């Protein structure tokens, strides 16, 4: 039985379902026909009306049948690759899609069937992932594979992914915008005391000396760790430094880039933000340590002979190449353990430097600029527990001056 009116053509199928068909012109001006099905004629008519409403506002008549996993590949190769994001950021986002979206149940859902409940189930699935690690006693124990912060980052990437599907007309709306974003409490980072930093530097120096005694090569990690502790610069920024960035006469150090791994190679990339391009004035002690390090590097160059590769970097391997960030992370962990300190990383040196400056009364804006933050709001958010006492001290000073 077929009925036709201005709403479209309605046909009762042999299986009892109603089929509704209607012609329309898509956003590209192409004439198309849409077919929908319903248990009743009223249901089929409603689906046609819903499709027309979507078409009127420039949305696709119906969502694509492509799966979320398939769209991940398309989006990563197109939209993500064409974006102005840093290469390291693109690699990280791509990795998140490959690990936390594509192999999940959500990845098998078609865009046409994607609902907010699928996103909720995905978050629950990520929270339920487990992994086995060695406990303090050396015995294996089961813990969550992903922390709240990792799940939050994965959610943000998923939101961008599905925003791209909406932009390309594959989805009418992005379900992540009506789902509560996973939260992650910022854990208060460990702050190293001056004595602890000194112990780590001593341990790094002793390990270097021991390596030389055994016929190995110098690593100069002590100088690197001292620079980060004394200036608060990022690990990647320190590893990207060249001797041309150091002006001994003015006592300045210019931050021009950051060293990171891209496609398996170590490359110096532009700074993280515009504010990351900055000129620092290290203390006399740090500058003196760098000059001692320069002399030691000259000895390395002489020892390496023809194997030396001149890169101009301040911190290099035995053959002149930039130090691998992963090697630096491991070296710091070992040095800290030798000093009897656990639960810290190279970034702890940067955090400790910032904390020391703020606790010493250095203005928030000055600390923000020294750290290379994009704005003081970032510094204030990370170090809120320190800015409150500073603000209280300012109010007390004002009150004392007014006799209040």
Tab-separated table of C-alpha atoms in Angstrom, residues 1 3 8-14 16-22 34-41 43-45:
chain	number	residue	atom	x	y	z
A	1	UNK	CA	0.000	0.000	0.000
A	3	UNK	CA	0.401	6.814	-0.048
A	8	UNK	CA	6.772	12.237	1.027
A	9	UNK	CA	5.879	8.728	-0.061
A	10	UNK	CA	4.724	6.240	2.603
A	11	UNK	CA	4.697	2.508	1.892
A	12	UNK	CA	3.610	-0.396	4.086
A	13	UNK	CA	6.271	-3.095	3.689
A	14	UNK	CA	5.502	-6.850	3.707
A	16	UNK	CA	4.714	-4.618	8.563
A	17	UNK	CA	7.100	-1.660	8.775
A	18	UNK	CA	6.280	1.678	7.194
A	19	UNK	CA	8.810	3.126	4.749
A	20	UNK	CA	8.899	6.873	4.162
A	21	UNK	CA	10.785	8.355	1.210
A	22	UNK	CA	11.310	12.001	0.413
A	34	UNK	CA	16.056	9.726	1.915
A	35	UNK	CA	14.388	6.538	3.151
A	36	UNK	CA	13.420	5.927	6.782
A	37	UNK	CA	11.427	3.190	8.506
A	38	UNK	CA	9.005	3.097	11.415
A	39	UNK	CA	6.682	0.672	13.171
A	40	UNK	CA	3.791	2.998	12.329
A	41	UNK	CA	3.126	5.560	9.649
A	43	UNK	CA	6.695	7.134	13.426
A	44	UNK	CA	7.978	7.136	9.840
A	45	UNK	CA	6.470	10.605	9.288
